[in-house]
Structures are given as structure tokens and as C-alpha cells.
XYZ file of C-alpha atoms in Angstrom:
642
model
C 124.502 90.896 162.724
C 127.281 88.360 163.775
C 130.559 88.669 162.575
C 131.128 87.375 159.005
C 127.680 86.205 158.843
C 127.126 89.584 154.876
C 120.248 115.422 137.504
C 120.580 115.775 134.234
C 123.526 115.617 132.171
C 124.178 119.257 132.470
C 124.525 118.951 136.058
C 127.350 116.479 135.622
C 129.075 118.885 133.262
C 128.726 121.742 135.888
C 129.959 119.359 138.381
C 133.172 118.456 136.651
C 133.977 121.818 135.751
C 133.875 122.944 139.328
C 136.203 119.785 140.256
C 138.494 119.606 137.461
C 141.811 119.859 139.193
C 143.671 117.531 141.342
C 143.797 113.964 139.537
C 145.526 111.173 141.380
C 146.057 107.677 140.600
C 143.248 106.368 142.814
C 140.911 109.137 141.790
C 139.771 107.597 138.609
C 135.794 107.075 139.164
C 132.950 105.835 136.991
C 129.793 107.470 136.296
C 127.953 105.382 139.082
C 130.215 106.610 141.994
C 130.251 110.440 140.732
C 127.230 111.790 140.282
C 124.229 109.754 142.178
C 121.039 108.590 140.184
C 121.070 110.854 137.350
C 124.536 109.596 136.143
C 123.806 106.084 135.655
C 120.238 106.677 134.920
C 121.290 109.068 131.865
C 124.146 106.901 130.631
C 126.016 109.865 129.755
C 129.438 108.839 130.502
C 132.445 110.980 130.488
C 136.191 109.825 130.796
C 137.102 108.245 134.172
C 140.089 110.656 134.279
C 137.832 113.874 133.966
C 135.174 112.364 136.568
C 137.766 111.617 139.024
C 138.284 115.367 140.058
C 135.358 115.743 142.245
C 136.708 112.523 144.321
C 140.234 113.944 144.420
C 139.236 117.820 145.240
C 136.785 116.668 147.832
C 133.409 118.051 148.748
C 134.312 119.952 151.734
C 130.736 121.389 152.002
C 129.212 118.252 152.796
C 132.257 116.071 154.457
C 133.795 118.633 156.813
C 136.484 116.481 158.360
C 139.494 114.384 157.165
C 139.651 110.845 157.177
C 141.145 109.003 160.346
C 143.526 106.222 160.422
C 142.573 102.678 160.964
C 142.976 101.165 164.402
C 143.281 98.234 166.599
C 142.924 99.910 170.092
C 140.292 98.968 172.547
C 138.929 102.441 172.446
C 136.750 104.625 170.040
C 138.834 106.760 167.452
C 137.313 110.044 166.032
C 138.338 112.935 163.987
C 139.812 115.781 165.998
C 137.195 117.944 167.579
C 134.764 115.072 168.244
C 134.224 113.234 171.331
C 131.899 110.346 172.440
C 130.327 109.347 175.747
C 128.223 106.086 176.904
C 124.425 106.726 176.707
C 123.590 103.163 178.133
C 125.259 99.700 178.511
C 123.980 96.092 178.789
C 122.554 95.450 182.103
C 121.967 99.051 183.302
C 118.602 98.983 185.195
C 115.792 101.002 183.415
C 113.976 101.946 186.494
C 115.467 103.654 189.998
C 116.070 101.081 192.481
C 116.248 98.261 189.788
C 118.772 95.317 189.895
C 122.229 96.702 189.254
C 124.487 95.074 186.488
C 126.462 92.033 187.911
C 129.491 91.458 186.263
C 129.897 88.329 188.031
C 127.383 86.646 185.714
C 125.113 85.346 188.370
C 122.323 87.731 187.948
C 118.931 86.400 187.363
C 116.620 86.265 184.271
C 113.998 88.411 186.218
C 116.928 91.052 186.612
C 117.862 90.846 183.105
C 114.132 91.728 182.127
C 114.454 94.776 183.947
C 117.856 96.072 182.527
C 118.934 97.357 179.121
C 119.369 94.119 176.788
C 122.521 92.652 175.521
C 124.283 93.441 171.970
C 122.506 96.446 170.860
C 121.966 96.805 167.185
C 119.485 98.997 165.174
C 117.710 101.676 166.793
C 115.516 104.670 166.244
C 114.688 107.940 167.950
C 111.277 109.211 168.551
C 110.484 112.861 169.511
C 107.437 113.384 171.580
C 103.867 114.299 169.380
C 103.516 118.195 169.531
C 107.067 118.713 170.570
C 109.338 121.105 168.218
C 110.939 118.424 166.233
C 114.252 120.578 165.220
C 114.625 121.758 169.003
C 113.260 118.858 170.921
C 115.334 118.039 173.945
C 113.475 114.863 175.123
C 112.899 111.645 172.906
C 112.279 108.148 173.098
C 114.640 105.565 171.649
C 113.794 101.872 170.603
C 116.861 99.698 170.608
C 117.213 96.236 169.383
C 119.092 93.674 171.597
C 120.064 91.041 168.934
C 121.794 88.334 170.969
C 123.802 87.393 174.094
C 127.505 86.516 174.469
C 127.613 83.324 176.839
C 130.982 83.822 178.103
C 130.108 87.023 179.910
C 126.268 86.423 180.351
C 126.631 83.440 182.611
C 129.264 82.712 185.472
C 129.831 79.285 183.873
C 130.934 81.229 180.555
C 129.351 77.956 178.572
C 126.156 77.459 176.786
C 122.963 77.593 178.716
C 123.168 74.482 181.303
C 119.503 74.993 182.709
C 116.102 76.196 181.884
C 116.800 79.116 183.935
C 119.899 79.926 181.742
C 117.612 79.875 178.655
C 115.053 82.022 180.404
C 118.149 84.501 181.247
C 119.364 84.504 177.544
C 115.640 85.223 176.282
C 115.463 88.170 178.690
C 118.731 89.604 177.095
C 117.393 89.700 173.694
C 114.610 91.705 172.029
C 114.219 95.319 172.322
C 114.538 97.979 175.219
C 112.733 101.266 174.788
C 114.263 104.156 176.764
C 113.442 108.036 177.487
C 116.637 110.395 176.641
C 116.881 113.828 177.306
C 119.266 116.746 176.424
C 120.642 118.267 179.672
C 123.646 120.675 179.520
C 124.144 120.173 176.208
C 124.617 116.354 176.444
C 122.039 113.457 175.729
C 121.487 111.365 178.769
C 119.311 108.261 179.581
C 116.485 108.806 181.717
C 116.448 106.252 184.472
C 112.907 105.534 185.949
C 110.919 107.056 182.940
C 107.270 105.707 182.639
C 108.286 104.783 179.013
C 111.039 102.537 179.715
C 110.264 98.960 178.738
C 111.770 95.630 177.633
C 110.343 93.448 174.999
C 112.013 90.065 175.234
C 111.769 86.606 174.309
C 109.087 85.914 176.842
C 106.866 88.824 175.880
C 103.406 88.177 174.404
C 103.151 89.247 170.985
C 100.067 89.274 168.444
C 100.206 87.866 165.020
C 98.359 89.833 162.376
C 98.136 89.626 158.432
C 97.420 87.077 155.942
C 99.283 84.298 157.624
C 98.047 84.790 161.282
C 95.753 81.910 162.238
C 97.145 79.367 159.521
C 97.810 75.859 160.553
C 101.523 75.992 160.503
C 101.408 78.811 163.102
C 99.535 76.958 165.413
C 101.049 75.158 168.390
C 99.541 73.119 171.450
C 99.976 76.211 173.625
C 98.388 78.605 171.256
C 95.475 76.795 169.025
C 94.647 80.200 167.505
C 97.884 80.498 165.701
C 97.677 84.241 166.535
C 99.616 84.577 169.810
C 103.173 84.077 170.291
C 105.687 84.407 173.094
C 108.769 86.819 172.360
C 110.835 88.276 169.912
C 114.771 87.511 169.698
C 117.593 87.583 167.278
C 116.419 91.147 166.439
C 118.826 92.650 164.363
C 117.951 96.114 162.669
C 114.887 98.348 162.233
C 112.750 100.704 160.725
C 110.767 103.847 162.008
C 107.164 104.448 160.399
C 105.632 107.568 159.702
C 102.947 107.159 162.052
C 105.361 106.936 164.918
C 105.887 103.126 165.606
C 108.907 101.002 165.683
C 109.645 98.084 163.388
C 112.116 95.579 164.755
C 113.485 92.640 162.474
C 113.756 89.030 163.619
C 117.151 87.597 161.780
C 118.984 84.279 162.832
C 115.739 82.805 164.453
C 116.298 79.424 163.353
C 119.638 79.378 165.185
C 117.482 79.190 168.304
C 116.051 75.913 167.523
C 117.033 72.057 167.409
C 115.552 68.606 167.921
C 115.755 66.096 170.816
C 115.184 63.317 167.904
C 118.256 62.174 166.410
C 116.469 60.732 163.452
C 114.641 64.014 162.884
C 113.595 64.784 159.240
C 113.215 68.371 158.010
C 111.411 68.957 154.948
C 112.770 71.602 152.217
C 111.280 74.466 153.790
C 112.787 73.797 157.205
C 116.320 73.238 155.238
C 115.939 76.378 153.286
C 115.383 78.429 156.479
C 118.277 76.761 158.123
C 117.126 74.389 160.552
C 119.330 71.732 162.172
C 118.945 69.139 164.712
C 121.731 70.840 166.868
C 121.131 74.304 167.199
C 123.915 76.657 166.051
C 125.710 78.465 169.268
C 122.406 79.158 171.027
C 121.419 75.742 172.576
C 117.887 76.403 173.984
C 116.230 73.465 172.900
C 117.400 70.914 175.395
C 116.251 72.986 178.175
C 113.039 74.704 176.983
C 110.759 72.231 174.706
C 109.299 75.627 172.881
C 112.435 75.136 170.829
C 112.398 71.652 170.426
C 111.112 70.874 166.964
C 110.619 67.297 168.029
C 107.806 68.430 170.443
C 106.747 71.834 169.152
C 107.250 71.427 165.160
C 105.384 74.893 164.310
C 107.097 77.097 166.804
C 109.751 78.233 164.550
C 107.397 79.169 161.909
C 106.130 81.755 164.170
C 109.394 83.515 164.008
C 111.196 85.529 161.338
C 109.053 88.214 161.157
C 108.980 92.188 161.438
C 107.587 93.398 164.560
C 105.720 96.516 165.099
C 106.046 98.302 168.532
C 104.350 101.658 169.964
C 107.194 103.169 171.908
C 104.939 105.873 173.448
C 102.267 102.920 174.808
C 104.504 100.616 177.394
C 101.213 98.540 177.766
C 100.572 97.995 174.271
C 100.984 94.508 172.574
C 103.784 94.076 170.025
C 102.541 92.842 166.502
C 104.102 90.578 163.833
C 103.274 91.915 160.516
C 102.777 88.701 158.615
C 102.391 90.263 155.093
C 105.878 91.414 155.095
C 106.985 87.908 154.771
C 109.065 85.411 156.749
C 112.865 85.315 156.480
C 115.925 86.346 158.128
C 115.096 90.073 158.243
C 117.723 92.506 158.646
C 116.225 95.714 158.506
C 112.948 97.624 157.129
C 113.507 100.815 155.094
C 110.251 102.868 154.918
C 109.190 105.329 152.299
C 106.201 106.378 150.291
C 104.893 105.989 146.561
C 103.940 109.223 144.718
C 100.203 108.327 145.694
C 100.934 108.361 149.314
C 101.096 104.244 150.023
C 103.644 102.876 152.523
C 106.790 101.025 150.972
C 108.890 98.717 152.998
C 112.241 97.685 151.738
C 113.785 94.383 153.241
C 116.938 92.326 152.942
C 117.274 88.709 153.662
C 120.638 88.417 155.228
C 121.991 85.151 154.195
C 124.331 83.867 151.378
C 122.439 83.547 148.125
C 119.041 84.895 149.619
C 116.899 88.110 147.881
C 115.926 91.631 148.420
C 112.036 92.364 148.949
C 109.584 95.255 149.081
C 106.214 95.560 150.221
C 103.921 98.033 148.762
C 100.615 98.789 151.221
C 97.262 98.806 149.722
C 96.002 101.852 151.504
C 97.654 105.512 151.735
C 99.256 106.667 154.756
C 97.034 108.789 156.914
C 99.288 112.027 157.971
C 96.363 113.538 159.540
C 95.209 110.849 161.904
C 98.469 108.655 162.612
C 96.478 105.906 164.584
C 94.699 105.565 161.569
C 97.779 103.487 160.062
C 98.077 101.057 162.795
C 97.106 98.205 160.396
C 98.356 99.409 157.191
C 100.988 96.914 157.202
C 98.504 94.143 157.070
C 97.332 94.841 153.538
C 99.412 94.994 150.445
C 101.611 93.239 148.020
C 105.016 91.727 148.594
C 107.665 91.686 145.712
C 110.986 90.171 145.316
C 114.007 91.773 143.061
C 115.486 90.542 139.902
C 118.650 92.380 138.552
C 120.251 91.800 135.055
C 123.809 91.351 134.548
C 124.505 94.824 133.345
C 127.851 96.057 132.732
C 129.337 93.915 135.326
C 133.101 94.480 134.101
C 132.946 98.214 134.961
C 134.629 99.801 137.993
C 131.096 100.614 139.257
C 128.874 97.843 137.626
C 125.346 99.064 136.663
C 122.127 97.903 135.026
C 118.252 97.429 135.029
C 116.091 95.522 137.456
C 112.334 94.684 137.998
C 110.138 93.750 141.090
C 108.216 90.384 140.698
C 105.003 90.007 142.638
C 104.857 87.291 145.355
C 101.035 86.743 145.368
C 99.231 83.306 145.269
C 98.229 82.464 141.697
C 100.664 84.729 139.942
C 103.920 84.002 138.267
C 103.875 80.427 139.032
C 103.338 80.733 142.648
C 100.524 78.446 143.244
C 99.591 74.906 144.216
C 101.613 73.346 141.589
C 104.661 74.728 143.202
C 103.657 73.916 146.561
C 101.525 77.080 147.794
C 98.114 76.313 148.821
C 97.291 80.050 149.456
C 98.986 83.296 150.481
C 99.614 82.209 153.960
C 101.794 79.665 152.800
C 103.663 81.990 150.134
C 104.556 84.356 153.262
C 105.437 81.822 155.752
C 107.728 80.237 153.070
C 108.618 83.512 151.122
C 111.866 82.273 150.371
C 110.662 79.326 148.424
C 108.237 81.528 146.658
C 111.090 84.027 145.599
C 112.957 81.169 144.322
C 110.059 80.003 142.210
C 109.847 83.309 140.315
C 113.812 83.231 139.903
C 114.772 86.264 142.277
C 118.506 87.214 142.092
C 120.415 85.545 144.707
C 122.302 88.324 146.483
C 125.542 88.652 148.642
C 123.963 88.686 151.769
C 121.742 91.842 151.593
C 121.640 93.633 155.064
C 120.637 97.215 155.794
C 118.481 99.318 153.038
C 118.036 103.073 153.408
C 116.497 105.492 151.243
C 118.141 108.939 150.430
C 116.295 111.799 151.879
C 117.490 113.976 149.051
C 116.692 111.932 145.877
C 114.788 108.749 146.884
C 117.676 106.528 145.543
C 117.733 103.333 147.573
C 121.154 101.848 149.208
C 121.755 98.033 150.386
C 124.854 96.770 151.945
C 125.562 93.469 150.435
C 127.869 92.434 153.011
C 130.268 89.624 151.805
C 129.709 85.911 150.094
C 132.578 83.874 150.530
C 130.454 81.146 148.386
C 129.828 83.298 145.448
C 130.440 81.170 142.319
C 129.502 78.329 144.171
C 126.013 76.698 145.168
C 124.195 78.023 141.847
C 125.173 81.543 142.833
C 126.790 82.878 139.663
C 129.200 85.939 139.117
C 127.753 88.847 137.771
C 125.386 91.956 137.956
C 125.292 93.549 141.533
C 127.312 90.433 142.703
C 130.507 90.859 140.437
C 133.015 88.858 142.414
C 133.834 85.160 143.381
C 134.668 84.387 146.983
C 133.389 87.911 148.098
C 134.996 88.624 151.089
C 134.984 92.473 151.347
C 131.477 93.162 149.905
C 129.761 96.120 148.110
C 126.994 98.724 148.459
C 124.155 98.486 145.846
C 122.214 101.263 144.600
C 118.920 101.757 142.539
C 116.809 104.243 141.537
C 112.845 103.375 140.772
C 111.591 104.229 137.464
C 110.005 107.728 137.644
C 111.381 107.948 141.085
C 108.127 106.408 142.573
C 108.724 103.631 144.903
C 105.597 102.112 143.576
C 107.325 101.410 140.287
C 107.995 97.843 138.880
C 111.040 98.540 137.535
C 114.498 100.376 138.473
C 118.235 101.089 137.440
C 120.958 99.949 139.574
C 124.558 100.674 140.362
C 127.257 99.627 142.588
C 128.112 102.757 145.070
C 131.226 101.160 146.160
C 132.961 97.872 145.971
C 134.925 97.237 148.865
C 138.264 95.860 149.215
C 142.007 96.284 150.044
C 144.043 97.929 147.422
C 147.136 97.908 149.567
C 147.095 93.951 149.343
C 145.331 93.321 145.975
C 146.352 96.443 143.778
C 144.792 96.306 140.546
C 142.788 93.392 141.097
C 138.668 92.944 141.740
C 139.645 92.425 145.240
C 141.244 95.600 145.694
C 137.728 97.411 145.190
C 136.374 100.068 143.233
C 138.104 103.312 142.616
C 136.607 105.109 145.663
C 138.413 102.862 147.769
C 141.877 103.843 148.806
C 144.478 102.649 151.707
C 143.116 105.644 153.647
C 139.202 104.510 153.637
C 139.503 100.657 153.104
C 137.045 98.581 154.875
C 135.238 95.206 154.626
C 131.710 93.928 155.232
C 129.635 96.849 155.050
C 126.496 96.324 157.178
C 124.677 99.324 158.818
C 123.593 102.241 156.932
C 122.272 105.500 157.726
C 121.432 108.971 156.016
C 121.628 112.433 157.938
C 119.350 115.258 156.956
C 121.927 116.702 154.985
C 122.150 113.426 152.593
C 125.602 112.338 153.977
C 125.652 108.463 153.867
C 126.989 106.692 157.055
C 128.636 103.320 156.510
C 129.038 100.989 159.534
C 131.050 97.500 159.382
C 130.957 94.172 160.721
C 133.851 92.182 159.274
C 137.220 90.752 160.014
C 139.253 92.714 162.412
C 142.161 90.816 162.474
C 144.193 93.411 160.811
C 146.327 90.764 159.177
C 146.424 88.909 155.402
C 143.609 90.090 153.425
C 142.790 92.205 155.883
C 145.981 93.952 156.613
C 145.543 97.797 157.349
C 141.823 97.897 158.011
C 141.781 97.734 161.842
C 138.802 97.143 163.966
C 135.442 97.643 162.607
C 134.474 101.029 161.910
C 131.849 103.675 160.687
C 132.716 105.699 157.445
C 130.847 108.765 155.956
C 130.256 109.244 152.128
C 129.005 111.619 149.562
C 126.624 110.117 147.469
C 127.137 112.586 144.646
C 130.613 112.307 144.208
C 131.439 108.682 145.848
C 133.818 109.938 148.182
C 134.313 108.033 151.581
C 135.914 108.850 154.611
C 136.580 106.880 157.664
C 134.983 108.859 160.898
C 135.139 106.312 163.524
C 137.037 103.129 164.670
C 135.207 100.670 167.238
C 137.111 99.002 170.082
C 138.635 95.322 169.953
C 136.414 92.916 168.757
C 133.212 94.876 168.077
C 130.558 95.242 165.292
C 129.904 99.179 164.749
C 126.135 99.103 164.212
C 122.912 101.170 164.952
C 122.709 104.620 163.988
C 120.380 107.666 164.591
C 120.537 111.428 165.227
C 119.148 114.032 167.531
C 116.699 116.275 165.950
C 119.103 118.880 165.426
C 121.879 116.491 164.027
C 124.169 117.975 166.730
C 124.403 114.315 168.268
C 124.997 111.077 166.575
C 123.668 107.777 168.377
C 125.758 104.743 167.367
C 126.008 101.019 168.640
C 128.953 99.033 169.924
C 128.088 95.572 169.665
C 129.979 92.630 171.259
C 133.193 94.286 172.211
C 135.601 91.554 172.986
C 133.591 88.976 171.958
C 136.757 86.740 171.478
C 138.323 88.436 174.532
C 140.773 91.305 174.696
C 138.499 94.021 175.609
C 137.271 95.868 178.701
C 135.248 98.377 176.710
C 133.647 101.007 177.688
C 134.617 100.972 181.474
C 138.093 99.631 181.158
C 137.922 98.035 184.719
C 140.887 95.440 185.914
C 139.644 92.187 184.642
C 136.449 93.902 183.699
C 133.857 92.556 181.534
C 133.206 94.354 178.046
C 129.808 95.660 177.660
C 127.791 96.537 174.505
C 126.744 100.038 174.727
C 125.070 102.995 172.891
C 127.665 105.689 172.473
C 126.521 109.357 171.699
C 129.100 111.460 169.511
C 129.164 115.156 169.765
C 131.353 117.999 168.107
C 133.045 119.824 170.877
C 132.136 123.158 169.270
C 128.622 122.085 169.184
C 128.070 121.699 165.573
C 126.562 119.430 163.150
C 128.029 115.968 163.008
C 130.048 115.298 159.707
C 129.475 119.099 158.189
């Protein structure tokens, strides 16, 4: 995402007894942050002074490193004993003999289609079928390439000036699929692998599901409404149990504009953010596909989740319309107790919603290919949260899922929806009809491998308290510039449930600048681990929660002491958070996955030096910064974070 866009009670008693020493002023912490799902579900509250003990003493078993200092240097900072290396960088050729990266900016669109894309974001790792998963030494990685920086992409450093420029920009975005292997103890990119592939802004893609073929998806170039060119503005991701990759189209409307100065937009177009002069992207003056005056339905064909088979380079990606159309951040996948697929999704814009999709059919684990169309059939829901105990250090409450099916809950012709296809194409409007809760920019969502709790970053929302966005519940602060991480547990620990209990795992803030105020953050935020704008999330196998940020890196004013964007690691049971990594100047730290043995962590450094001031990672004199995927390992070869 671009900068600033957002046990039972006896277990509690045992945990407190084991950690009943070392209280500190900042150690006071409430039940929500201390003991995970059981604590806030049971309502068995203890005094904050007693419950603070576990955070103060720390959990050295789970978090086996000390929090590092913030930094504003143009480099990667890690705890002692850890090291990082570059796996792949923007412009690196995917095949032997392919066009090399041209730092002058004169490289062509055709060359970029054969190179690793720009501004890498979410990613997943796939071991080869039949391999010993825990000891695999080769794998595929699917990596999003969200957008591009014109100041570095073009030799003129400006917005696109021609159709060729637009073609090059489209070639820079989408997805890169690469092979990686472990060699001499280090994971490396395999140049020339038959699996290496680009899926970009001009790649043919199929539309499937209930909305495919609807009149709103038909264009002069595609009268079927089932075949679209390209995926772009790909933010985060998901990995299915059947071995495919889900890439999420986010700020797609920024790519469209109109050549008609009198262009009128309907309520749906306005709700999705379409404007006559496109924001930053500027494609429509040079490519009529992005000119709404000439192609009014084209923008309806984007904003979907796209499924890609990384093991079949010749396969056609598929946009799954049953999952709804909005500014998708990522797709967190789990299963119901009876074996159906569930996809949790956030819509990353101020005041938008959290969704989940439940498949009609069960996942077939014996025949993985039988699941290839499972995401075309199912039910889409949107979340409603109550205000709960919104004045607590870690607010908590109840919530429910509301079905977005035509003919139910007021979503019908009387509210502007003729059929289910229109509900999905205009999912935002349908969610508003059922009065879903407007959130502080819901971004990444992940599901704990230990207890099934679901975590979601609410990145920030400086408009909270305005525009019909009341303060309360999981959005407890007005003018929220720091963000928070929401957590919920489905009733019965079943992802099929229609009810859940929620709490805020952490409320970010700056206790150095705003001590004792809401902007200081919850009690598990200290001057040693403070951050703003949590964005990416990931769990490792041990249950450590990794938090990646995309926020203000000015290191001044309200953000003094926070330094560059960073990656932190949290213990979900105690609420303790430690800073693990700091990125270079101007970057977002985003995209995370682990080697099968958990001894290597892959993490993305996106848009270093977006405003200048960086030459990362090569640090050449007058060199261009390049978005890169990094590999972090321990010098002793151990498990990351342990």
C-alpha cells in the first residue's frame, strides 16, 4: 500500500503466577492483550497491575531477541546475530540472456515484461508437490508488483507522456512468479527457470463467478464480459490450500480518468473513487482503455481477487467475482469446521468494510485440482461491530456477519440491485445498505495457526470522527493517525459462524510525544517499540505475529522517535511487541513469508527513496533505489525469531 493511504480462566491464573514479577509503569495491560482469545472471550478480568507481569517479564521462549532501536539510515537494521541479503530486485531479468536492468530509465516495455516487476508487495512461497515440505530446498514464489515510481521508471522522470510509457508502466505492475532454491545454506533466485513468469497489466485474464458476463463488464473489445486484459495495483495476497496464489487488486480506480470535461459519475463510480483526472497514474490520456468517456465499463473489470496457478506458466489467471469488487488488500484463507473454504478480506480505504466469503463446497484435500473453481460458489458477508467497551486500554466487544445476497437484508431492487452480479460489482454499496461498520482502513488479515483467531490491521484514518464515521468500538480515536490491530474469535472457533467476539490487540501511538493520552497508544506500546500505520501481517509456524508498517517516516513531530518503516514481532498471548527490523529511507516494509524450515524470512522493501534520499540496495554513486525482496537469516542457522 502507498504511504498513508491505512484457554480457559485457569490458563490465565497459571500464566499470571508464572510471570508475577517485574511490573513497570508501561507494563499495565488489559485482558485483551495478555491472553489471546480466551481472555477476552471469558471476560475473566484481573487487575491491570497483576496482568502486566507477563509483558514486563517477557516471553523469552517465543520472542528470542531484544527489541532494536529505531533508525533513519538508508540500510536494514536487525538484531545481533541476524543478516540480510537481496533475493531479487526490480528490473532483474527472469531468464538467462534477458534484458538487464537499465538505470537510465530508457528501458522498454517489452524488456520490463521479461524482468522482475516494480514495488513488490505481498508474496507467498509454494513448495513443489511431493517434496518433503519441512526440508524443501526449492520452491516457487509468487510476488505482487503493486505500482511504479515514475521518477525512476522513465528517463524523463514525469507522468507517462506517451502510449509507450503507459505500456511500460503496465508491464511494471502485476505479479512475478519466480523459482528459488537453497544453495550453500542460502536461498537464491533461479534465473532461467521454466516457471519464471510475469502476469502484468496486459496479460489476458478470465472473469468467472456470478458477475462474469454481466452487461456492466462488457466492452467494445470484449462483448462477452468474461475476458479482460491485465491485473494491476496488486497489493497483498493469499495462498490457497490447493496450491494457487490469490493476488488482490487495490487502488485500481486511480488508473482511470476521463477525456470529457463534462463527465458525470454515478453514485457507484463516486463511491469507488473514480475522478476525471486520474490520481498520480495518468494513463487515460494515452490509452483509451482507461478513458471512462470512451470505455465506461472497463473500470468495473478491475478491483477483484485474481487466482493464479504458479506451477503452470501457460495457465490463464482468473478473476473470482464471487469474492466481491472493492479495493482488496489481501485474502486470508482458512476452513470451516465442516471443511469449506473461508476468505477474509479488507477494503483499504477510509470508512470501508471487512468481508468474509464462505464457499458452498468443501475443500477436497485428496484431489487439489478439484478445488479450482471452489471460489466461484459461496456467500459473501460483511462485518458489523458493536461499540463494546471502547474506553478500555484494549477495547473489546461483539460483532456479527451480515449476508450480502440479493433478496436478503434489504439488498434488492428497491435498494438498486437487480441481481447478485450487481451486488458483487457494487459490493461497497451493498455493504452500506446493510449498515456494516465503517473501519479505519482495514488492510492485511491473517489467521493464527494456533487458535484460529483472526487479526486485521486498521492502518489509520485521519477522517475518523468526520464524514459519518463515528468514534467508538474498534475505531476508538478521532483523527487516527497511528492505527491499531483488531482481533476477533468466531463463535465456537468456527469460521462459518455468524457471530464473533473482538478486541484490539494493540493501539499504536507515540507515548513519548503523547504520554497519558489516547494518541500515546495502548499499554503494550512503549518508546522502545512504538510505530505507526501497521499494514502487513504474518504468522510463522510457532505462532509469532509479524507486523509490518507503511507510515510516516519523518521522525519528527507526532512521529518523533519512530524512524523509518519497520517490522515488529509480537507474542499474541502476552501482547508483548518487539522491533525486529528497520528498513531503508522512504520505504514501506511489506510482504512476508517463510522458508519451510522457518530458518529464512522473506520480506519486501517497497519504494525505497520514494521522495529521494536512498540508493538502496546497491548504494551506487548516483544510483537508483530499487524495490527488492530480502532474505533474512540467523548467523547460527537457527529459526527466525526464536
